[in-house]
XYZ file of C-alpha atoms in Angstrom:
114
model
C 50.542 100.795 133.138
C 51.396 104.294 133.501
C 54.226 103.527 135.711
C 55.205 100.727 133.272
C 55.481 103.174 130.621
C 57.188 105.747 132.473
C 59.968 103.118 133.291
C 60.269 102.048 129.781
C 60.773 105.767 128.691
C 63.372 106.351 131.536
C 65.189 103.316 130.196
C 64.955 104.719 126.641
C 66.409 108.013 127.824
C 69.320 106.258 129.567
C 70.027 104.542 126.107
C 69.921 108.143 124.333
C 72.321 109.160 126.850
C 74.425 106.087 126.540
C 74.489 106.804 122.680
C 75.810 110.446 123.372
C 78.480 109.159 125.503
C 79.809 107.370 122.420
C 80.282 110.375 120.654
C 83.356 112.853 121.030
C 81.340 115.759 122.155
C 81.682 117.592 125.621
C 78.704 116.658 128.041
C 77.648 120.423 127.969
C 76.464 119.913 124.500
C 73.855 117.350 125.735
C 72.533 119.783 128.269
C 72.514 122.666 125.491
C 70.692 120.511 122.955
C 68.234 118.331 124.912
C 65.599 120.915 124.760
C 66.311 121.903 121.075
C 63.693 119.436 119.611
C 61.040 121.597 121.080
C 61.599 124.218 118.345
C 58.882 122.042 116.614
C 56.524 123.650 118.666
C 56.946 126.796 116.173
C 54.302 125.131 113.933
C 51.488 125.678 116.249
C 51.895 129.466 115.089
C 50.753 128.366 111.748
C 47.698 126.544 113.326
C 46.960 122.858 114.852
C 47.480 120.835 111.999
C 50.825 122.246 111.046
C 52.029 122.274 114.738
C 51.093 118.597 115.285
C 52.826 117.651 112.153
C 56.389 119.584 113.015
C 55.801 118.785 116.516
C 55.491 114.949 115.945
C 58.405 115.049 113.329
C 60.873 116.375 115.912
C 59.522 113.935 118.637
C 59.464 110.682 116.369
C 61.576 108.040 117.861
C 61.817 106.072 114.615
C 63.150 109.217 112.792
C 65.801 109.653 115.359
C 67.039 106.168 115.264
C 67.126 106.455 111.341
C 69.210 109.521 111.795
C 71.479 107.941 114.082
C 72.081 104.836 111.884
C 72.719 107.088 108.825
C 75.219 108.780 111.030
C 76.901 105.432 111.752
C 76.925 104.286 108.153
C 78.441 107.841 106.859
C 80.556 107.814 109.969
C 79.063 111.474 110.625
C 79.293 112.322 114.348
C 76.805 115.371 113.937
C 74.118 113.150 112.451
C 74.669 110.551 115.308
C 74.366 113.663 117.583
C 71.260 114.714 116.083
C 69.610 111.046 116.333
C 70.716 110.815 119.907
C 69.453 114.093 121.062
C 66.166 113.369 119.132
C 65.905 110.112 120.870
C 66.693 111.139 124.196
C 64.286 114.259 124.048
C 61.363 112.356 122.895
C 61.708 109.940 125.609
C 62.148 112.665 128.290
C 59.123 114.077 126.963
C 57.029 110.959 127.338
C 58.129 110.463 130.856
C 56.833 113.883 131.671
C 53.446 113.130 129.852
C 53.945 114.959 126.550
C 53.143 112.451 123.909
C 52.859 112.822 120.191
C 50.089 115.320 119.271
C 46.709 114.969 117.403
C 45.613 117.571 114.917
C 42.763 118.973 117.501
C 45.485 120.919 119.464
C 48.775 120.839 121.495
C 46.931 119.095 124.609
C 45.791 116.213 122.853
C 48.428 113.440 122.857
C 48.679 109.585 122.280
C 49.260 109.472 125.901
C 46.062 111.228 126.702
C 45.079 114.895 127.307
C 47.313 117.305 129.075
């Protein structure tokens, strides 16, 4: 099952790259921004509860998809960029085993303990 989940996340990462490719930004933007959602880890400076909330906010695929779709609706390339980056980053993190966080601490995720 672990391999199947990683392959699914790999496909979603590819989808995020595809969505980015539809935008008028140079590819170096993808490389620069792909780790930007990890800024959500700063929440852990304020405790596990705040850390889990902020981390999960920046790694929620549903939110990423909503932002991308709002960008399409508003014809706003920046929102579409944010959505594509958030989506691709969340998929990449899950390939590496970093899941959404529980309030107990950073190492407790929906994919198991780190």
